[in-house]
Coordinates of C-alpha atoms in Angstrom, one line a residue:
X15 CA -69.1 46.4 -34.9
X16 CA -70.0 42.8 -35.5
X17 CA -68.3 40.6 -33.3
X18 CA -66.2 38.1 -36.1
X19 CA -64.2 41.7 -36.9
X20 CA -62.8 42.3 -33.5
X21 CA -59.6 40.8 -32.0
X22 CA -59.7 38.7 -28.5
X23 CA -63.5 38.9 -27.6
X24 CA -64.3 37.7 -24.2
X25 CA -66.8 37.7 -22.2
X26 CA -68.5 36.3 -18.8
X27 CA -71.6 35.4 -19.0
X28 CA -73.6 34.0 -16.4
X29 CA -74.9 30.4 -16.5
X30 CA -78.7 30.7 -18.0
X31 CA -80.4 28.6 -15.3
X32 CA -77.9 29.1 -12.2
X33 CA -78.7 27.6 -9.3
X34 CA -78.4 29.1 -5.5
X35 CA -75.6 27.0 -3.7
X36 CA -77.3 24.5 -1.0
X37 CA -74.6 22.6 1.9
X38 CA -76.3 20.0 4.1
X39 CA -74.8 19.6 7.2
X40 CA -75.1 16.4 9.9
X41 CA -73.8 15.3 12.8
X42 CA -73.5 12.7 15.5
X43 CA -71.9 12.5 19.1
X44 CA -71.3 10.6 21.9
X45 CA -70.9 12.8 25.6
X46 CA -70.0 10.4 28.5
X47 CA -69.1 12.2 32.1
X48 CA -65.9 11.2 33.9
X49 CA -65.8 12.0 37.2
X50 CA -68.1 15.1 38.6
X51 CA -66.0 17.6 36.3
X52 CA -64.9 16.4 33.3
X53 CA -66.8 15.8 29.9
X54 CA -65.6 13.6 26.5
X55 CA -67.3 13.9 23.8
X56 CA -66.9 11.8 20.5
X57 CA -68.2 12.7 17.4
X58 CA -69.0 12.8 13.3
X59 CA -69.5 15.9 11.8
X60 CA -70.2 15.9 8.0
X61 CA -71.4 18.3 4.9
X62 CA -72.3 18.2 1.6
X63 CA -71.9 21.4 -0.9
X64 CA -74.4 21.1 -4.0
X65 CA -74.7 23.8 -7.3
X66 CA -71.6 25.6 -5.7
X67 CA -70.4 28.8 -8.2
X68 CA -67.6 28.2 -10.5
X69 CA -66.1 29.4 -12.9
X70 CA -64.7 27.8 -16.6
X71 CA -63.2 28.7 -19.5
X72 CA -65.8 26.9 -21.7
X73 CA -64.3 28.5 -25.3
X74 CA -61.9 25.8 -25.4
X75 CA -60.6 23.5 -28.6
X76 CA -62.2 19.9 -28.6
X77 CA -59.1 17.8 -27.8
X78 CA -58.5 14.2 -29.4
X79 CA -59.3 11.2 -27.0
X80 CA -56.5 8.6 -27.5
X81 CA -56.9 4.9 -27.0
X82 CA -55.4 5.0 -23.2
X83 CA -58.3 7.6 -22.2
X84 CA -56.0 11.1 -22.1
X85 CA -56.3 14.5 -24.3
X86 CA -54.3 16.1 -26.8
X87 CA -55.0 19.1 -27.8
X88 CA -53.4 19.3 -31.5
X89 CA -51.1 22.8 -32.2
X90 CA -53.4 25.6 -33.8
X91 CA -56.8 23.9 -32.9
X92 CA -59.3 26.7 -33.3
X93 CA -61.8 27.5 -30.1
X94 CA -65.6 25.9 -30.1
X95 CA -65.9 30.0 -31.3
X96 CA -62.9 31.7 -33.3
X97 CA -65.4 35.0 -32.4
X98 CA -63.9 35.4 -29.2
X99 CA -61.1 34.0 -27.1
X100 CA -61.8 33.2 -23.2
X101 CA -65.7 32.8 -22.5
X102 CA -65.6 32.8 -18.4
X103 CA -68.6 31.0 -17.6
X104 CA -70.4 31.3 -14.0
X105 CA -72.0 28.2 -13.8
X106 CA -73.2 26.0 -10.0
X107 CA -72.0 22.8 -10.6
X108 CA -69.5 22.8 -8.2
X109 CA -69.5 20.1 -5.6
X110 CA -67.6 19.6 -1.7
X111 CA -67.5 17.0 0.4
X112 CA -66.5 17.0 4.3
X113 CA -66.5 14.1 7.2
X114 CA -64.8 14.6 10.3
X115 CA -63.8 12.6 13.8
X116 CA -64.2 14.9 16.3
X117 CA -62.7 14.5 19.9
X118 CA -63.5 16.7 22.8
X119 CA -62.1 16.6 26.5
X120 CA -63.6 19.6 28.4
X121 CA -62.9 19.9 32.6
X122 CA -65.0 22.5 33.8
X123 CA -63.1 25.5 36.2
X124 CA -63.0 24.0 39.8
X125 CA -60.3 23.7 42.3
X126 CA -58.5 26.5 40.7
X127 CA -58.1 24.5 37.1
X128 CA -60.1 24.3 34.0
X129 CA -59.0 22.6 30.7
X130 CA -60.8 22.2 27.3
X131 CA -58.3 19.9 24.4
X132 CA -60.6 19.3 20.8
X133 CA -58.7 17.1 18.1
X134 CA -60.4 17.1 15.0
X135 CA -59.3 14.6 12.2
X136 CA -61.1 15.1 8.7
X137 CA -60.9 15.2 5.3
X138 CA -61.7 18.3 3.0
X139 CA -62.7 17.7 -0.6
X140 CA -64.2 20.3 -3.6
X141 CA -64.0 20.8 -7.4
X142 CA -64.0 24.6 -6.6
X143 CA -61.9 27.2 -4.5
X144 CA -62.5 31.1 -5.0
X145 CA -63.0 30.3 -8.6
X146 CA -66.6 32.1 -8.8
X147 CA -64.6 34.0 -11.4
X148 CA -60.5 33.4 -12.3
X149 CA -59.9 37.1 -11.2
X150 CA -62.0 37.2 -8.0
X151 CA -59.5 34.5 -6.1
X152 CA -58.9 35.7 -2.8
X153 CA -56.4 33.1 -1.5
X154 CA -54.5 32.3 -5.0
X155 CA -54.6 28.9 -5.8
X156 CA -57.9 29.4 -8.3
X157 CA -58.2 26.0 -9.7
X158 CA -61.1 25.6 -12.5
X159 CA -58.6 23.9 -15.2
X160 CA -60.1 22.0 -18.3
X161 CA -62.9 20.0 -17.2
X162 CA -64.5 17.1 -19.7
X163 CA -67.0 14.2 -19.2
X164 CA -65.4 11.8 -17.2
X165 CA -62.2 13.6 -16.7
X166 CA -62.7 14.7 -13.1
X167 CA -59.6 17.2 -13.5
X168 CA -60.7 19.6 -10.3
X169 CA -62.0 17.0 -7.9
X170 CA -59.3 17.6 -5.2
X171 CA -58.4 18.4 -1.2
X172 CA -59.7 21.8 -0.5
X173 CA -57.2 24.8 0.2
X174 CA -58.0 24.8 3.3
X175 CA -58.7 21.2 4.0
X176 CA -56.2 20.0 7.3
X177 CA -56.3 16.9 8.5
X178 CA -55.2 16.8 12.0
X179 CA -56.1 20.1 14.2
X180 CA -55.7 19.8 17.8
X181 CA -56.3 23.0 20.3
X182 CA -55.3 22.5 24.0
X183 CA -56.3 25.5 26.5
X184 CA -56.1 25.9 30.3
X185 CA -56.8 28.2 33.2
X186 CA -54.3 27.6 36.8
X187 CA -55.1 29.4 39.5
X188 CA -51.3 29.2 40.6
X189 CA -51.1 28.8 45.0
X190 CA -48.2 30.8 45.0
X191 CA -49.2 34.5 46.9
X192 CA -53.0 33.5 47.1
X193 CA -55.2 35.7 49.4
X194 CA -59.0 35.5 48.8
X195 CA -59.0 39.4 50.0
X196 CA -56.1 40.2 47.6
X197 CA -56.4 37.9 45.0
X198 CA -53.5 35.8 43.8
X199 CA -51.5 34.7 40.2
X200 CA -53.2 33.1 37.5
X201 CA -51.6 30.7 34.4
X202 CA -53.6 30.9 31.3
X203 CA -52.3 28.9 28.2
X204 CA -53.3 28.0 24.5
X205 CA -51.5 25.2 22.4
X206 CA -52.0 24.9 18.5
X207 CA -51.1 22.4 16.4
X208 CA -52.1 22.3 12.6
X209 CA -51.5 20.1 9.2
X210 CA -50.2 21.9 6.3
X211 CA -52.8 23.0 3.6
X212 CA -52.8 21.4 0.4
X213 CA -50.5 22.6 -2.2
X214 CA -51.0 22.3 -6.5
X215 CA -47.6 22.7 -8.2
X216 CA -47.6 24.2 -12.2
X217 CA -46.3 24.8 -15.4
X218 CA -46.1 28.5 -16.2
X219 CA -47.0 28.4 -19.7
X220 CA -50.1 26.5 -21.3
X221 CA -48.2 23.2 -22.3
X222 CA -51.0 21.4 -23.0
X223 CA -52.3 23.9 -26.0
X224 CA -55.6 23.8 -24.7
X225 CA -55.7 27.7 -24.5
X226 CA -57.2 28.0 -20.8
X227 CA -56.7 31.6 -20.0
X228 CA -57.6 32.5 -16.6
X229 CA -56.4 36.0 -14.6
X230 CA -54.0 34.2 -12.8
X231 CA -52.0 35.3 -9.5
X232 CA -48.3 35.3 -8.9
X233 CA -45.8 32.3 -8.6
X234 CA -48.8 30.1 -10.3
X235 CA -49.7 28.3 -14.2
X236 CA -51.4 28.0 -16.9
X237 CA -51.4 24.0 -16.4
X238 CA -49.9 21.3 -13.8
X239 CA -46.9 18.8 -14.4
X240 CA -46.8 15.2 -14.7
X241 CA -45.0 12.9 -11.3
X242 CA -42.0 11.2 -12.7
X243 CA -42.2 7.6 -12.8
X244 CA -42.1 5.3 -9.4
X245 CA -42.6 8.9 -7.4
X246 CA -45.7 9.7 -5.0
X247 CA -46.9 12.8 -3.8
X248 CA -45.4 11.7 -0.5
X249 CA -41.4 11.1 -1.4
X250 CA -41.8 14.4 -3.4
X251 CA -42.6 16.5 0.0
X252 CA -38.8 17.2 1.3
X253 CA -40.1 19.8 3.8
X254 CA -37.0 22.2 4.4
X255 CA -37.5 25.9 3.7
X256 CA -34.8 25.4 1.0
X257 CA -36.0 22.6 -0.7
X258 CA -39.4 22.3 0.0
X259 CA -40.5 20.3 -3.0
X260 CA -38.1 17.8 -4.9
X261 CA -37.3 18.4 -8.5
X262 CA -36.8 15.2 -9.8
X263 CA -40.4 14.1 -8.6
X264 CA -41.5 15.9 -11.3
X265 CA -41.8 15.5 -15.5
X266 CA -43.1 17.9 -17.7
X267 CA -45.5 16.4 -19.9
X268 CA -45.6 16.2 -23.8
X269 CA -47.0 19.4 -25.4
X270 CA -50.3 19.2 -25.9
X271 CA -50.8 16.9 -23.0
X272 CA -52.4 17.5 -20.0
X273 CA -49.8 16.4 -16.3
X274 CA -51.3 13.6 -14.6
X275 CA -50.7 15.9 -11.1
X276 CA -53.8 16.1 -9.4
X277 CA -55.0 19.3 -7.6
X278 CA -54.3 19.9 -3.8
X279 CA -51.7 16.9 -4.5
X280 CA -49.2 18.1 -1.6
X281 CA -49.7 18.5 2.0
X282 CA -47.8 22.4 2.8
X283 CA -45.8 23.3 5.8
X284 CA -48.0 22.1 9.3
X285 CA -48.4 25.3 12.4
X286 CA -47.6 24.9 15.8
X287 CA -48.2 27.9 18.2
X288 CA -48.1 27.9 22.1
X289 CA -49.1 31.2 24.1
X290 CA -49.1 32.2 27.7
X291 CA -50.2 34.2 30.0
X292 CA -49.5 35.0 33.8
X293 CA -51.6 37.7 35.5
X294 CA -51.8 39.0 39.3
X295 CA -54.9 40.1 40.4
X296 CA -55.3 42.7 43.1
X297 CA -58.4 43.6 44.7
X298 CA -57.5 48.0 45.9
X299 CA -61.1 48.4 46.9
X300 CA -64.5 46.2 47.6
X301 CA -65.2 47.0 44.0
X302 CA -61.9 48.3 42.7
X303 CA -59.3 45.3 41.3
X304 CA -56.1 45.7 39.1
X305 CA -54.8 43.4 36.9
X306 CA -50.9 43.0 35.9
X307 CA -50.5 40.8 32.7
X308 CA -47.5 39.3 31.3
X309 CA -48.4 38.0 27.9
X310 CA -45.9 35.6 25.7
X311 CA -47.3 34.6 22.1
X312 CA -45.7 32.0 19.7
X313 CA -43.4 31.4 23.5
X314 CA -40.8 29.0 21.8
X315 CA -40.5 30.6 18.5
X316 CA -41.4 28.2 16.6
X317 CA -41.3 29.1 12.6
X318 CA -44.5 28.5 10.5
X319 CA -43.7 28.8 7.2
X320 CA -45.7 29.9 4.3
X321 CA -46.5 27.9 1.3
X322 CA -43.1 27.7 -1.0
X323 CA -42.7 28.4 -4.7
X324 CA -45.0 26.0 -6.4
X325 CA -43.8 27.0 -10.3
X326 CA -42.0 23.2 -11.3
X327 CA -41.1 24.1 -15.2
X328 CA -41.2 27.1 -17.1
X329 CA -43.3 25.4 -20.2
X330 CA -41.7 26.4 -22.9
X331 CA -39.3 23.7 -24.8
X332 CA -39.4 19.9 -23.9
X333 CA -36.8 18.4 -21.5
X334 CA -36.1 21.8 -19.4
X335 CA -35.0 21.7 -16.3
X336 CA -37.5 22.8 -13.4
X337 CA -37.0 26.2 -11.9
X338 CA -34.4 26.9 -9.8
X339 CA -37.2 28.7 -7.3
X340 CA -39.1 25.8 -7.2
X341 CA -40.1 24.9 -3.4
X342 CA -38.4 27.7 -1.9
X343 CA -40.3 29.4 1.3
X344 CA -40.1 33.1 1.4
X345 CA -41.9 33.9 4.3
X346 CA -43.9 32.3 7.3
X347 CA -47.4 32.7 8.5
X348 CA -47.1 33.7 12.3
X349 CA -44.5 36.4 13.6
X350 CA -41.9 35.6 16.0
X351 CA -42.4 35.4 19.8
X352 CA -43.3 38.4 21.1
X353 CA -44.1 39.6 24.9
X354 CA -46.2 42.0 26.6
X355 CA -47.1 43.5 29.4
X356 CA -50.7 45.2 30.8
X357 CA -52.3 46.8 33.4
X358 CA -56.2 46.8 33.6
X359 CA -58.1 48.2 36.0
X360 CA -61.7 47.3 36.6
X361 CA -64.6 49.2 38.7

C-alpha cells in the first residue's frame, strides 16, 4: 500500500554516505628512577573520536527560534514528513574527546616487597553513548535527544567518564615462619578507589512537544528538566542512598520547551574496594609445593551503590511535584565482603 495510507510509519535507514569511525590516540611521559628499584612515571594520554555512529530521530517538527536563542515546539506541529512518525537515522557524526594526567609509582619485587600505585585524573567527553540505534543501548542512558545547528544538546561527560581512579597493589613476603626449604607466608593486596559516573536526570513524558521517540529503557525520559534558579549541578548532588538527588534543584520547564539540564550533568555514587590475600607456601617435594590461600574481597564492606532513580517529574501538567522515587538507590554495584579459602597444589 502506498505509504501516506498507513498509520505510524517508521523506519531506520542508514546514513547515505556513512563514514567508518576513526579515534586518534597520543601520548607523552616522563620515567625518572628513584633509587635502584623504584620507577615514576608522569604522563598525558589523549584521544580524539571522529564520524562515531549515532543515532537520531531526524522526523522531527521545525521548532520556533525565540529572540533569547531557545526552541518551542508549538502543540500539533506536524513532522518534516506526516508519512511516517520516528525516522531513526544511523548517521557518523558523532564526536569524543579524552585528555588524561597519568601518574605511576611502580617498585619492582626485591627484598621480599613489590608495589605498583597508578592515579589517573581525566576528563571524558562525547555527543554519543550506545546510541548507534535507541534500542541497541547496552548500558541505559542512550542520549541522542533533539539536536539543531548551534544547539549542542548531546555534547556532554561520557557514561563512563571518571575523573579520579587510583589502583594501589602490593606483594609482602611476610618474615613470620620463613624457611627457604619450606617456603613461608605471603601478603598480597589490591586498593580501588573510583569517581562516580555521570548521571542525566528526565522528564518521563515528551514536555517539550518535539515528538522524539526513542525505545527507551526503564526509570528514564522522553526529555530532561530545567535546574531551578541559583542551583548548580553540585548543591543538587545530596549523596545518601535515600536522597540521592535533591528535588527542589529541579523545575520542569514550560511545555513545548526544551530543560536547560545538560547531559552527564551529575557526578553518581564514587567505588572504593580493598582485597586481600594471605597464602602459605609449602614446598612437600623438590618439585611438589602446596599452597593454602585465605582470600578476603571488598575486606571492610564498604557499600558501592548503583546509580539512583533519575526520573525528576512525571511531564504531564505544569507545576507537579517531582517523583517521590526520585534519587532513591535500589541496589549497589559490588557484593558484600566475602572470604575464601584454597588449596593448590603445583607439580
Amino acid at each position: 500500500a502506498p505509504v501516506e495510507r498507513g498509520v505510524g510509519n517508521t523506519i531506520r535507514p542508514v546514513e547515505w554516505n556513512i563514514q567508518n569511525p576513526n579515534v586518534h590516540i597520543w601520548n607523552l611521559n616522563v620515567q625518572r628512577q628513584l633509587g635502584a628499584e623504584t620507577a615514576l612515571t608522569v604522563g598525558y594520554a589523549g584521544s580524539r573520536g571522529i564520524h562515531l555512529w549515532r543515532s537520531g530521530d531526524v522526523n522531527l517538527p521545525t521548532p520556533q527560534v525565540r529572540s533569547d536563542g531557545s526552541l518551542f515546539f508549538p502543540a500539533g506541529a506536524p513532522r518534516l514528513n506526516p508519512a511516517y512518525t520516528t525516522i531513526e537515522l544511523k548517521r557518523s557524526d558523532g564526536n569524543s574527546w579524552y585528555n588524561a594526567l597519568v601518574v605511576e609509582l611502580r617498585k619492582r619485587f626485591s627484598r621480599g616487597f613489590s608495589f605498583q600505585s597508578s592515579y589517573t585524573f581525566a576528563r571524558n567527553i562525547d555527543t554519543t553513548q550506545a546510541s548507534t540505534f535507541f534500542s541497541d543501548a547496552t548500558n541505559g542512558t542512550t542520549s541522542a535527544f533533539p539536536e539543531y545547528p548551534g544547539f549542542q544538546y548531546n555534547k556532554g561527560l561520557a557514561d563512563y567518564h571518571a575523573k579520579h581512579n587510583w589502583v594501589l597493589n602490593s606483594t609482602w613476603d611476610l618474615p613470620l615462619g620463613r624457611d627457604r626449604v619450606w617456603g613461608g607466608w605471603q601478603l598480597s593486596g589490591i586498593a580501588h578507589l573510583r569517581s562516580g559516573n555521570p548521571l542525566t536526570a528526565f522528564v518521563q513524558r515528551n514536555r517539550s512537544r518535539s515528538q522524539w521517540s526513542p525505545s527507551l529503557g526503564p526509570g528514564l525520559g522522553f526529555d530532561r528538566p530545567s535546574m531551578a534558579p541559583g542551583r548548580t549541578h553540585q548543591s543538587a548532588v545530596l549523596g545518601g542512598p535515600d536522597r540521592y538527588l535533591d528535588p527542589t534543584a529541579f523545575v520542569l520547564q514550560p511545555a513545548g520547551m526544551l530543560g536547560n539540564l545538560g547531559r552527564g550533568t551529575f557526578i553518581g555514587p564514587n567505588l572504593r574496594g580493598f582485597d586481600l590475600a594471605l597464602a602459605k607456601n609449602t614446598r612437600l617435594r623438590e618439585r611438589l609445593g602446596l599452597q593454602f590461600r585465605i582470600e578476603a574481597f571488598n575486606l571492610l564492606n564498604h557499600a558501592n551503590f548503583a546509580a539512583p532513580q533519575l526520573l525528576v517529574f512525571a511531564g504531564e501538567r505544569d507545576n507537579e511535584t517531582p517523583l517521590a522515587s526520585l534519587g532513591r538507590i535500589r541496589s549497589t554495584v559490588t557484593s558484600a565482603r566475602q572470604i575464601q579459602l584454597g588449596l593448590r597444589l603445583s607439580f
